[in-house]
Short mmCIF file of N, CA and C in Angstrom, two decimals:
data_model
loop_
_atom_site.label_atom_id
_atom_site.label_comp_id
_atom_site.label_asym_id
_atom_site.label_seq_id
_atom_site.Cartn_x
_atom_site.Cartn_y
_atom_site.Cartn_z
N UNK B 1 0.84 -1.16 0.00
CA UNK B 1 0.00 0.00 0.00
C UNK B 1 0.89 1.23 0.00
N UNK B 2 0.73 2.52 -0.64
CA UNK B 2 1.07 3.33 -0.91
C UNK B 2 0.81 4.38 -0.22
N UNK B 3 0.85 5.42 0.65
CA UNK B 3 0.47 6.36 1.55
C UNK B 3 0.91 7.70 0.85
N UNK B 4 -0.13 8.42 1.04
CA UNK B 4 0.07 9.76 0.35
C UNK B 4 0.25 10.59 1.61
N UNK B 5 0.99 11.58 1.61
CA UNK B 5 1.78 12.39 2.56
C UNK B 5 0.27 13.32 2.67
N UNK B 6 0.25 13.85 3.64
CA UNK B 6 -1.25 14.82 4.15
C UNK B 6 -0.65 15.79 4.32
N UNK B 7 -0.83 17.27 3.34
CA UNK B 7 -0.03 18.28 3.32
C UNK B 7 -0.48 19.22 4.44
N UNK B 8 -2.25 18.82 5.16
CA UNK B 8 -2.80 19.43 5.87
C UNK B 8 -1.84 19.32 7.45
N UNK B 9 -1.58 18.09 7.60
CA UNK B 9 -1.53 17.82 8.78
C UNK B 9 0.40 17.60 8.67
N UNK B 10 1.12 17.66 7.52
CA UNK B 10 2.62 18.12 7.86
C UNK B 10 2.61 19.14 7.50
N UNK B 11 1.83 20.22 7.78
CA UNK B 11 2.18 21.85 7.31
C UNK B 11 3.23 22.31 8.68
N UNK B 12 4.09 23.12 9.02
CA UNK B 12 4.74 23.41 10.39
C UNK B 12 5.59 22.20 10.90
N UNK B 13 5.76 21.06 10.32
CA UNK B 13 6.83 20.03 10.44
C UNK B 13 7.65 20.10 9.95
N UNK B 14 8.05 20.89 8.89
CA UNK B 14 9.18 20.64 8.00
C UNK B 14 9.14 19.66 7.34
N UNK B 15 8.29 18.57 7.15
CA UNK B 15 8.13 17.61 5.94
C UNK B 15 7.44 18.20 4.91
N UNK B 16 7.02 19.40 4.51
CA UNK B 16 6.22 20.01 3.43
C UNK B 16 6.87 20.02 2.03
N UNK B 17 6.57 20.49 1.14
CA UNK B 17 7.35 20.52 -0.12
C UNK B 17 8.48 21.58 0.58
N UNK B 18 8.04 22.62 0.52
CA UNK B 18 9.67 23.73 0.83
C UNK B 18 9.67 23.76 2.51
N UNK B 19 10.19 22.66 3.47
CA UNK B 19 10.49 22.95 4.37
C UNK B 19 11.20 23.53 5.06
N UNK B 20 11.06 23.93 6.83
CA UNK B 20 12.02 24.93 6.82
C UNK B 20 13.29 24.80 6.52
N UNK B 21 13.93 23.70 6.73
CA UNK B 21 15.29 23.64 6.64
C UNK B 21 16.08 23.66 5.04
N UNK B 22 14.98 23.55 4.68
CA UNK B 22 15.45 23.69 3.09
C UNK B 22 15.41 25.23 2.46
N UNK B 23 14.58 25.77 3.10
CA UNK B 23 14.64 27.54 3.00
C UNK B 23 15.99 28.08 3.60
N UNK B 24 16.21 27.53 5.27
CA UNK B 24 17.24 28.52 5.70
C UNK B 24 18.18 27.68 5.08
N UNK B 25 18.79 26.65 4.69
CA UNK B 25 19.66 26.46 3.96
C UNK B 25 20.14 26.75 2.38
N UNK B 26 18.94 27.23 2.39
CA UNK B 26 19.40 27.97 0.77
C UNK B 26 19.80 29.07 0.89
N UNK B 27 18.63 29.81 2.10
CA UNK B 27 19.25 30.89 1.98
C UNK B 27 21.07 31.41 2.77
N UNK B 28 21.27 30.34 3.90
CA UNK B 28 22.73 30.41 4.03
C UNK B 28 23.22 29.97 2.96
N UNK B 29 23.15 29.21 2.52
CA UNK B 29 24.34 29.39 1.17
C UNK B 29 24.35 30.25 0.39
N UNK B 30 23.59 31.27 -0.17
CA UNK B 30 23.12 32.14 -0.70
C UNK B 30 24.28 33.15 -0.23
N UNK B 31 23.44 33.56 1.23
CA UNK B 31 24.34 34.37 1.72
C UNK B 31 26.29 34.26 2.05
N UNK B 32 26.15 32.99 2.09
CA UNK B 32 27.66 32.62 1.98
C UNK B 32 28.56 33.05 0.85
N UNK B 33 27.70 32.84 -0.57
CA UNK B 33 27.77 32.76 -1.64
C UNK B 33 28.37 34.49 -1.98
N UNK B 34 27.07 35.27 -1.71
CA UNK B 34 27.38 36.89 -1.71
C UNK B 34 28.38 37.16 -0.94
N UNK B 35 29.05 36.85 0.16
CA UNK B 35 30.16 37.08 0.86
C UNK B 35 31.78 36.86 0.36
N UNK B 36 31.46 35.77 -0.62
CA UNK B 36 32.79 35.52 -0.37
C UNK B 36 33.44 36.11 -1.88
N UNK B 37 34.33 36.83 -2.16
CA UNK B 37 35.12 37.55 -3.01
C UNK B 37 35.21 37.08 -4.30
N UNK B 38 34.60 37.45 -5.40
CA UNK B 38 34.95 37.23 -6.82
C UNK B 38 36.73 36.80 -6.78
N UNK B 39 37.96 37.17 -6.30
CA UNK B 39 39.33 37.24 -6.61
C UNK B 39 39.73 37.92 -5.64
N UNK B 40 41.21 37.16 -5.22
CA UNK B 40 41.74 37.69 -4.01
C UNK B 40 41.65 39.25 -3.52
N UNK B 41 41.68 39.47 -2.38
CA UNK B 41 42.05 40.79 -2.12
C UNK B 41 43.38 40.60 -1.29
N UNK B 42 43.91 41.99 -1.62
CA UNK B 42 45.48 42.17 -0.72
C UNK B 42 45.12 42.70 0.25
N UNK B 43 45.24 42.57 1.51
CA UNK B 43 45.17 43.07 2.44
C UNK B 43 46.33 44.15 3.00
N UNK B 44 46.08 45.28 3.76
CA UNK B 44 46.94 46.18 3.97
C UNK B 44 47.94 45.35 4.98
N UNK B 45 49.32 45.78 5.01
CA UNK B 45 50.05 45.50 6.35
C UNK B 45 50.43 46.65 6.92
N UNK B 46 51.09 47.05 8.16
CA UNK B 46 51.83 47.48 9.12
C UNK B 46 52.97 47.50 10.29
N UNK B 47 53.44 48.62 10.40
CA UNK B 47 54.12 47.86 11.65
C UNK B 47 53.50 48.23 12.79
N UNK B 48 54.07 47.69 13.69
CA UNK B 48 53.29 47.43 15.29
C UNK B 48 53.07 48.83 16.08
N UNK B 49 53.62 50.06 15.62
CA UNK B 49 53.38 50.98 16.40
C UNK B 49 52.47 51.97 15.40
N UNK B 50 51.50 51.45 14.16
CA UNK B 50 50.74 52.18 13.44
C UNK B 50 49.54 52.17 13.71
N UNK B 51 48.75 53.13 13.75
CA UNK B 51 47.08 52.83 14.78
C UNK B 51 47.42 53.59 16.03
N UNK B 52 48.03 54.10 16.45
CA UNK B 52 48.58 54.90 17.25
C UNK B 52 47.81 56.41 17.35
N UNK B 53 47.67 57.04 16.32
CA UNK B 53 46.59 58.18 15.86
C UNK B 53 45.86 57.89 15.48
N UNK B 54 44.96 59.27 15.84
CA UNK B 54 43.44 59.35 14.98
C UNK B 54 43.60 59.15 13.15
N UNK B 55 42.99 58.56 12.84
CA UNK B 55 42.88 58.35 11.50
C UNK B 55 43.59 57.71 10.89
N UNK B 56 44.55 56.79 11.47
CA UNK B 56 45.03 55.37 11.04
C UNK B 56 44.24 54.55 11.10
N UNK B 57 44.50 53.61 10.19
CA UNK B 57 43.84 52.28 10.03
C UNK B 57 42.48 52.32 9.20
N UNK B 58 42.20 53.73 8.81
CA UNK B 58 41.27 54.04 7.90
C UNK B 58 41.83 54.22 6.62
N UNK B 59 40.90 54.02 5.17
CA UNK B 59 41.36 54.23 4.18
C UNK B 59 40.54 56.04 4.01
N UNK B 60 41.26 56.78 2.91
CA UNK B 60 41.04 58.38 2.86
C UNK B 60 39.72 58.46 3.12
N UNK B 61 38.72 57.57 2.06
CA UNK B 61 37.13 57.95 1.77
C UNK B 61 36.66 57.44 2.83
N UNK B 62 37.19 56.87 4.04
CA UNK B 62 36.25 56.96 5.49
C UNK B 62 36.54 57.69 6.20
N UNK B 63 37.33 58.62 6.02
CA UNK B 63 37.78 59.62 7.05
C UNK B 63 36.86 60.94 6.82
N UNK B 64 36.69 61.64 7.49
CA UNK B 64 36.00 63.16 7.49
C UNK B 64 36.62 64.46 6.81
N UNK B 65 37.86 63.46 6.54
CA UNK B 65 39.17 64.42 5.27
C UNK B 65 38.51 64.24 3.42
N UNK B 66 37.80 63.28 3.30
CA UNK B 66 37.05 62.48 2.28
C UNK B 66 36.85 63.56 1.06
N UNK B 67 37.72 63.59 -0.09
CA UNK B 67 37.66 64.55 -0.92
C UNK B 67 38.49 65.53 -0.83
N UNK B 68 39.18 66.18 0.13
CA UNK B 68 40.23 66.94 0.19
C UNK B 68 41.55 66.67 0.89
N UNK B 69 42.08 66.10 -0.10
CA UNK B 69 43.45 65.50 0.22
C UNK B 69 44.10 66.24 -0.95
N UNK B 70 45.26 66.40 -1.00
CA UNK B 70 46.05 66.97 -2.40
C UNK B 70 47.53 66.55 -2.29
N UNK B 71 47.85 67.27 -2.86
CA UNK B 71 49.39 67.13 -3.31
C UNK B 71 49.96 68.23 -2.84
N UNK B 72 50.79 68.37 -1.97
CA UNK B 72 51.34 69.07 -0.85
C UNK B 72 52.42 69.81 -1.69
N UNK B 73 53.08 70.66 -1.17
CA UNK B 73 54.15 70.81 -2.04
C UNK B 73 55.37 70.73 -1.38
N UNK B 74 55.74 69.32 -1.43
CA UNK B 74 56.49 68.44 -0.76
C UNK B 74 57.82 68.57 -1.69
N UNK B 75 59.22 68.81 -1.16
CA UNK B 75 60.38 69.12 -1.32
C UNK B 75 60.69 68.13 -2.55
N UNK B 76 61.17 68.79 -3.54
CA UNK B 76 61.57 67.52 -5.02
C UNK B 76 60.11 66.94 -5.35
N UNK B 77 58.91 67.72 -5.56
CA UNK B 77 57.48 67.33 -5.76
C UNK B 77 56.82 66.01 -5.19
N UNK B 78 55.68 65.85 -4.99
CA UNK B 78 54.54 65.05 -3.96
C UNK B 78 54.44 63.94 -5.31
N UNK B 79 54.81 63.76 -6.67
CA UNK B 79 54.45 63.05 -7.71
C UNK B 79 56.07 62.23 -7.84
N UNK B 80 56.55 61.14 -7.81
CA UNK B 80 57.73 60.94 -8.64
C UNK B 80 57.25 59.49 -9.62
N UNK B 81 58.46 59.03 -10.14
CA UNK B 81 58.03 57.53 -11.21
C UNK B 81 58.85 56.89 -11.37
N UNK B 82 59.00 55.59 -11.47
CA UNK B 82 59.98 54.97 -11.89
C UNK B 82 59.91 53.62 -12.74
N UNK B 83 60.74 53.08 -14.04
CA UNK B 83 60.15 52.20 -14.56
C UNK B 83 60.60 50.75 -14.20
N UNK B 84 59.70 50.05 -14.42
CA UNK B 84 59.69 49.05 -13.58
C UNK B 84 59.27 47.62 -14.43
N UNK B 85 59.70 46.91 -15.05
CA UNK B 85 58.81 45.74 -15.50
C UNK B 85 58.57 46.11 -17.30
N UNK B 86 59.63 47.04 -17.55
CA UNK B 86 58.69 47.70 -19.01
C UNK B 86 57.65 48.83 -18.67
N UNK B 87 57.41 49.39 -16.94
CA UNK B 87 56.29 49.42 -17.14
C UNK B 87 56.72 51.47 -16.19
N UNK B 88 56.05 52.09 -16.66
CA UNK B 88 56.39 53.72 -15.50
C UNK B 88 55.45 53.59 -14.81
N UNK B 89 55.91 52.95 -14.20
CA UNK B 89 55.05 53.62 -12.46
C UNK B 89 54.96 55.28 -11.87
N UNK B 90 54.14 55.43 -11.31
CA UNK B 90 53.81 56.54 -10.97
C UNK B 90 53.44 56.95 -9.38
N UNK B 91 54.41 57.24 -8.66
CA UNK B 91 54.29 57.41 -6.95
C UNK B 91 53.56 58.69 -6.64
N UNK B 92 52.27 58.75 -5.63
CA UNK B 92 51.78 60.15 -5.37
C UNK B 92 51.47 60.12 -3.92
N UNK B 93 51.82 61.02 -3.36
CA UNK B 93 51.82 61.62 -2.31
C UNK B 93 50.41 62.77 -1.88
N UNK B 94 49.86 62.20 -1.38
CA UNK B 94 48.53 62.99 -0.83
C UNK B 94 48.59 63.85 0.91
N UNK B 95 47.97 64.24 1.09
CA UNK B 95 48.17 65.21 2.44
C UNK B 95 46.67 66.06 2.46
N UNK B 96 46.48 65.72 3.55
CA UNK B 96 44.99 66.91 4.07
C UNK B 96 45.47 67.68 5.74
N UNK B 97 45.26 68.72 6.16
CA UNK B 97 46.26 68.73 7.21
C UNK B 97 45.03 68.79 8.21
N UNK B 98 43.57 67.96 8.07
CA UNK B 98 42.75 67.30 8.71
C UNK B 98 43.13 66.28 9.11
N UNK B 99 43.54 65.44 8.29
CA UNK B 99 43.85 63.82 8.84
C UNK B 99 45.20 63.21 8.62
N UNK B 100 45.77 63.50 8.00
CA UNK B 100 47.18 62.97 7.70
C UNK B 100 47.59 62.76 6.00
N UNK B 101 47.92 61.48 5.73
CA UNK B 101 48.37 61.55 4.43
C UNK B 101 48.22 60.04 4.17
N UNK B 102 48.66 59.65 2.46
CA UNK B 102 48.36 58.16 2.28
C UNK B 102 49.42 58.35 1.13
N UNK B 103 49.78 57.56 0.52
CA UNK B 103 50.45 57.45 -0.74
C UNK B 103 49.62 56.30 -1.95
N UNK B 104 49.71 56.52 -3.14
CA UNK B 104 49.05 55.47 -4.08
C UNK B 104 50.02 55.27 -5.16
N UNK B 105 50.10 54.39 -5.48
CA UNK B 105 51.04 54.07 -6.79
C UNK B 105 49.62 53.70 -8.06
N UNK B 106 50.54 54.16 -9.41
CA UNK B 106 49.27 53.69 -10.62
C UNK B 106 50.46 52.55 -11.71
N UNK B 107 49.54 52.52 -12.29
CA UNK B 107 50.18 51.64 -13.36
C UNK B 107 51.24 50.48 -12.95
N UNK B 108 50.94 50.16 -11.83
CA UNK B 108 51.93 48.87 -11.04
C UNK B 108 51.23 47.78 -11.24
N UNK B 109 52.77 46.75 -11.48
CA UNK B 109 52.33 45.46 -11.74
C UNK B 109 51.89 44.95 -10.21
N UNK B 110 51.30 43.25 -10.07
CA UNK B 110 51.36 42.46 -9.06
C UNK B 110 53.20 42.69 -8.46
N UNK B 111 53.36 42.89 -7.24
CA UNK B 111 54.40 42.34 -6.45
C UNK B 111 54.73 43.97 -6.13
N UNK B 112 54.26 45.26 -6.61
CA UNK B 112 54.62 46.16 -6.06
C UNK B 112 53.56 46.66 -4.89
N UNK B 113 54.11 47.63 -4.56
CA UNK B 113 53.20 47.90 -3.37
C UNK B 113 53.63 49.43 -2.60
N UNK B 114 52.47 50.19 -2.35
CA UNK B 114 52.38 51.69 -1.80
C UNK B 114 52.80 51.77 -0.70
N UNK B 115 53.77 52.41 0.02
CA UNK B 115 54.17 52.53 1.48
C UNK B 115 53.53 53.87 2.02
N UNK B 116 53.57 54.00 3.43
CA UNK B 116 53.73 55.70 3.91
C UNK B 116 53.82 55.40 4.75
N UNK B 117 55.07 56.01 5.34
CA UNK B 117 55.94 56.18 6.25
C UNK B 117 56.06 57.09 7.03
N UNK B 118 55.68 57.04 8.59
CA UNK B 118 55.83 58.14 9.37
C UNK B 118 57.16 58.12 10.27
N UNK B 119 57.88 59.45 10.42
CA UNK B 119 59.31 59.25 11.08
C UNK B 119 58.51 59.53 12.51
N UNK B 120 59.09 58.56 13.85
CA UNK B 120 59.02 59.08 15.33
C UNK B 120 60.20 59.44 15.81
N UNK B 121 60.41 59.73 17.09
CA UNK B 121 61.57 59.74 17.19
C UNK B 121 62.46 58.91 17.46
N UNK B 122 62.10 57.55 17.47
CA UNK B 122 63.21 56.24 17.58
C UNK B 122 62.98 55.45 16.29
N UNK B 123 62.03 55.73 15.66
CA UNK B 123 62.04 54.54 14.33
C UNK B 123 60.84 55.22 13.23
N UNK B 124 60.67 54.66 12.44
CA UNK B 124 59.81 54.39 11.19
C UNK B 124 58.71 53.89 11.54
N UNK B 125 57.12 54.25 11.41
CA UNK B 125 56.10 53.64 11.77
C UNK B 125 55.84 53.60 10.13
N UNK B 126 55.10 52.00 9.44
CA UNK B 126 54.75 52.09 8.09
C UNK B 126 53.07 51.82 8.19
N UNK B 127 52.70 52.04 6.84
CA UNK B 127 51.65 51.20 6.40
C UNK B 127 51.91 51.04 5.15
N UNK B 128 51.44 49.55 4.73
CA UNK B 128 51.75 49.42 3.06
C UNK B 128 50.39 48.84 2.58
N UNK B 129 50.54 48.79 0.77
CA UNK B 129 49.05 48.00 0.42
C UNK B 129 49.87 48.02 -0.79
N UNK B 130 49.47 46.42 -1.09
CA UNK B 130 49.81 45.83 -2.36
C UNK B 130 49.17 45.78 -3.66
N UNK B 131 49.55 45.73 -4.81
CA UNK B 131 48.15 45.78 -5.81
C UNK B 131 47.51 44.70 -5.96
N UNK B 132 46.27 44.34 -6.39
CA UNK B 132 45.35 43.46 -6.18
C UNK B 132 45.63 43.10 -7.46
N UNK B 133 44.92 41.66 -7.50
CA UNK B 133 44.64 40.87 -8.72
C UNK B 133 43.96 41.58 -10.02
N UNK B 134 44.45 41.82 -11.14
CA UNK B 134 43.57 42.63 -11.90
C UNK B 134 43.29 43.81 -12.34
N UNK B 135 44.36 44.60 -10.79
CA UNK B 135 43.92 46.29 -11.10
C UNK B 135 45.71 46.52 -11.31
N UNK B 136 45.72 48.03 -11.44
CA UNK B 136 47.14 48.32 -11.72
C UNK B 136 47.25 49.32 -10.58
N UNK B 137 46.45 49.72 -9.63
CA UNK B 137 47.37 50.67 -8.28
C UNK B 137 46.88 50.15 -7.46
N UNK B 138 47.48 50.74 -6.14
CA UNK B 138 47.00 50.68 -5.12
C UNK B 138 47.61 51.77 -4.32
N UNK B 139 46.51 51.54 -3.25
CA UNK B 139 46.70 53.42 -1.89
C UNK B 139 46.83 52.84 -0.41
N UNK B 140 47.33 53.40 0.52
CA UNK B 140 47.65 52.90 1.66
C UNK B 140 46.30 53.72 2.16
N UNK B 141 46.25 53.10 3.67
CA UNK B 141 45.29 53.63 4.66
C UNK B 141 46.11 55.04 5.38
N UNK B 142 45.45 55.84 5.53
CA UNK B 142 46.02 56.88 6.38
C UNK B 142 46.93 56.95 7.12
N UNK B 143 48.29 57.32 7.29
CA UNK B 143 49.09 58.11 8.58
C UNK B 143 48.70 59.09 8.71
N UNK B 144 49.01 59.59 10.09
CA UNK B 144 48.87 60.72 10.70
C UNK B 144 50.26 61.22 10.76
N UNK B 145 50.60 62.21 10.04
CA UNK B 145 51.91 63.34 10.44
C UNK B 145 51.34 64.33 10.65
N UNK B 146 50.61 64.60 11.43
CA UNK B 146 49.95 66.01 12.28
C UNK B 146 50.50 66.21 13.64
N UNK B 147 51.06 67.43 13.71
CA UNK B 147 51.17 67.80 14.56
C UNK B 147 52.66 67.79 15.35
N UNK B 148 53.68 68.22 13.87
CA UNK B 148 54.92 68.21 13.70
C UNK B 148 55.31 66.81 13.15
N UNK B 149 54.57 65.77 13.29
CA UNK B 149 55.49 64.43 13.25
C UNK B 149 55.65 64.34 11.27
N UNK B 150 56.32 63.71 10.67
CA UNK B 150 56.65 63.72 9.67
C UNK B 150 56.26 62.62 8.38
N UNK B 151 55.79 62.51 6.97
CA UNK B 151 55.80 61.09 6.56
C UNK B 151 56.33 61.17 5.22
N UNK B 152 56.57 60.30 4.63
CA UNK B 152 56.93 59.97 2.65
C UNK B 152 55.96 59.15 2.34
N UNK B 153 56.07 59.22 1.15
CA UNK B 153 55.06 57.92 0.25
C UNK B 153 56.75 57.42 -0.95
N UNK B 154 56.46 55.70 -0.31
CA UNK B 154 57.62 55.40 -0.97
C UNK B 154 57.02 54.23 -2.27
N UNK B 155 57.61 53.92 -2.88
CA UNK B 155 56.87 52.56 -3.92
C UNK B 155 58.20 51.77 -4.02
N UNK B 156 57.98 50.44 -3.49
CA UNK B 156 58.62 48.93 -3.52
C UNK B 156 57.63 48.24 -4.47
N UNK B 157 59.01 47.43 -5.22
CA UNK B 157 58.19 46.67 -6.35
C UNK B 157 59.17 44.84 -5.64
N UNK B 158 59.16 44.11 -5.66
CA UNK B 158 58.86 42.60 -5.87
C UNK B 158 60.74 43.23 -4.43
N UNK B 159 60.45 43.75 -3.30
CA UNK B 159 61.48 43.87 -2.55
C UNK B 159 62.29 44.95 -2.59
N UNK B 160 62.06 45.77 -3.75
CA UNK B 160 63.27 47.26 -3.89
C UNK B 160 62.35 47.97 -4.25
N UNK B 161 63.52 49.36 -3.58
CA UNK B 161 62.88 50.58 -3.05
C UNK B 161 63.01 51.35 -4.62
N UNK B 162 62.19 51.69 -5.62
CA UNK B 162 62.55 52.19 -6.39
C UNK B 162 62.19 53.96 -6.87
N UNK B 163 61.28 54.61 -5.69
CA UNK B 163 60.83 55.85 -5.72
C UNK B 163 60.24 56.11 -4.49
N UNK B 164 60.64 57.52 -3.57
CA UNK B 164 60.17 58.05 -2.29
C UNK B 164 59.85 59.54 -2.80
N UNK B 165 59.14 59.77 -1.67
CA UNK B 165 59.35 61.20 -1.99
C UNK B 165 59.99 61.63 -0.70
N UNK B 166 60.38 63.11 -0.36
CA UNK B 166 60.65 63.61 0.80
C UNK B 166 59.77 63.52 1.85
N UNK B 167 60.79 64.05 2.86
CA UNK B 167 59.51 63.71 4.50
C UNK B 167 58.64 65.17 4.41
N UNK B 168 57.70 65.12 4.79
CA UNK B 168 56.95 66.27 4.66
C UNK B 168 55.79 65.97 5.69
#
């Protein structure tokens, strides 16, 4: 004998055609699905004494500086380049004297990567950001050189230093 399922009386069991567990499991995977990254991302690094000021660890467009950042007129210019791979790279130096400063490199292959460098008075505090899969620049998250303290925007490609600008 053959028994037909009673849709009346498994309604709220989860034996129904779309039960619950078959909903929230679609929809976690779903949502898993939207989460996880088309292609790697590079993640920023640092050293251990960066995050120290206001407005580290932010990138420019979350800061309240957002849109007015420029090009300072930083000793031997805030712009330098160097070629690299076949390829001219292009180092820029940004500054808002709201929040601090960031550096971005353009036209860089994979393995280079944007520094900015703040001088203290016993060492070098950095932040760097590498270029991502696909694109050709990348920009560091904010230092703070407010308030006398000092920074550069330098560009390293696959380990060498091949363009800084001055401390400013």
């Amino acid at each position: 004998m053959i028994s037909k399922r009673n849709t009346a009386t498994d309604a709220g069991t989860g034996r129904g055609r779309w039960g619950w567990r078959v909903v929230l499991g679609g929809a976690f995977a779903f949502g898993l699905a939207a989460l996880t990254p088309l292609q790697a991302q590079a993640a920023s690094m640092e050293s251990v004494g960066y995050g120290a000021f206001a407005n580290e660890g932010l990138y420019p467009e979350q800061t309240s500086c957002s849109g007015r950042f420029t090009q300072p007129n930083v000793p031997g210019g805030a712009t330098k380049t160097a070629v690299y791979g076949g390829r001219t790279i292009t180092l820029k130096y940004f500054y808002s004297s709201g929040c601090g400063s960031f550096a971005r490199i353009e036209n860089a292959p994979q393995g280079c990567a944007a520094h900015s460098n703040r001088l203290t008075a016993t060492q070098i505090e950095w932040v760097l950001e590498t270029v991502d899969p696909g694109i050709d620049f990348a920009y560091t998250k904010v230092i703070n050189n407010l308030d006398g303290r000092l920074s550069k925007a330098v560009l390293f490609c696959d380990n060498q230093r091949l363009a800084e600008t001055a401390w400013y």
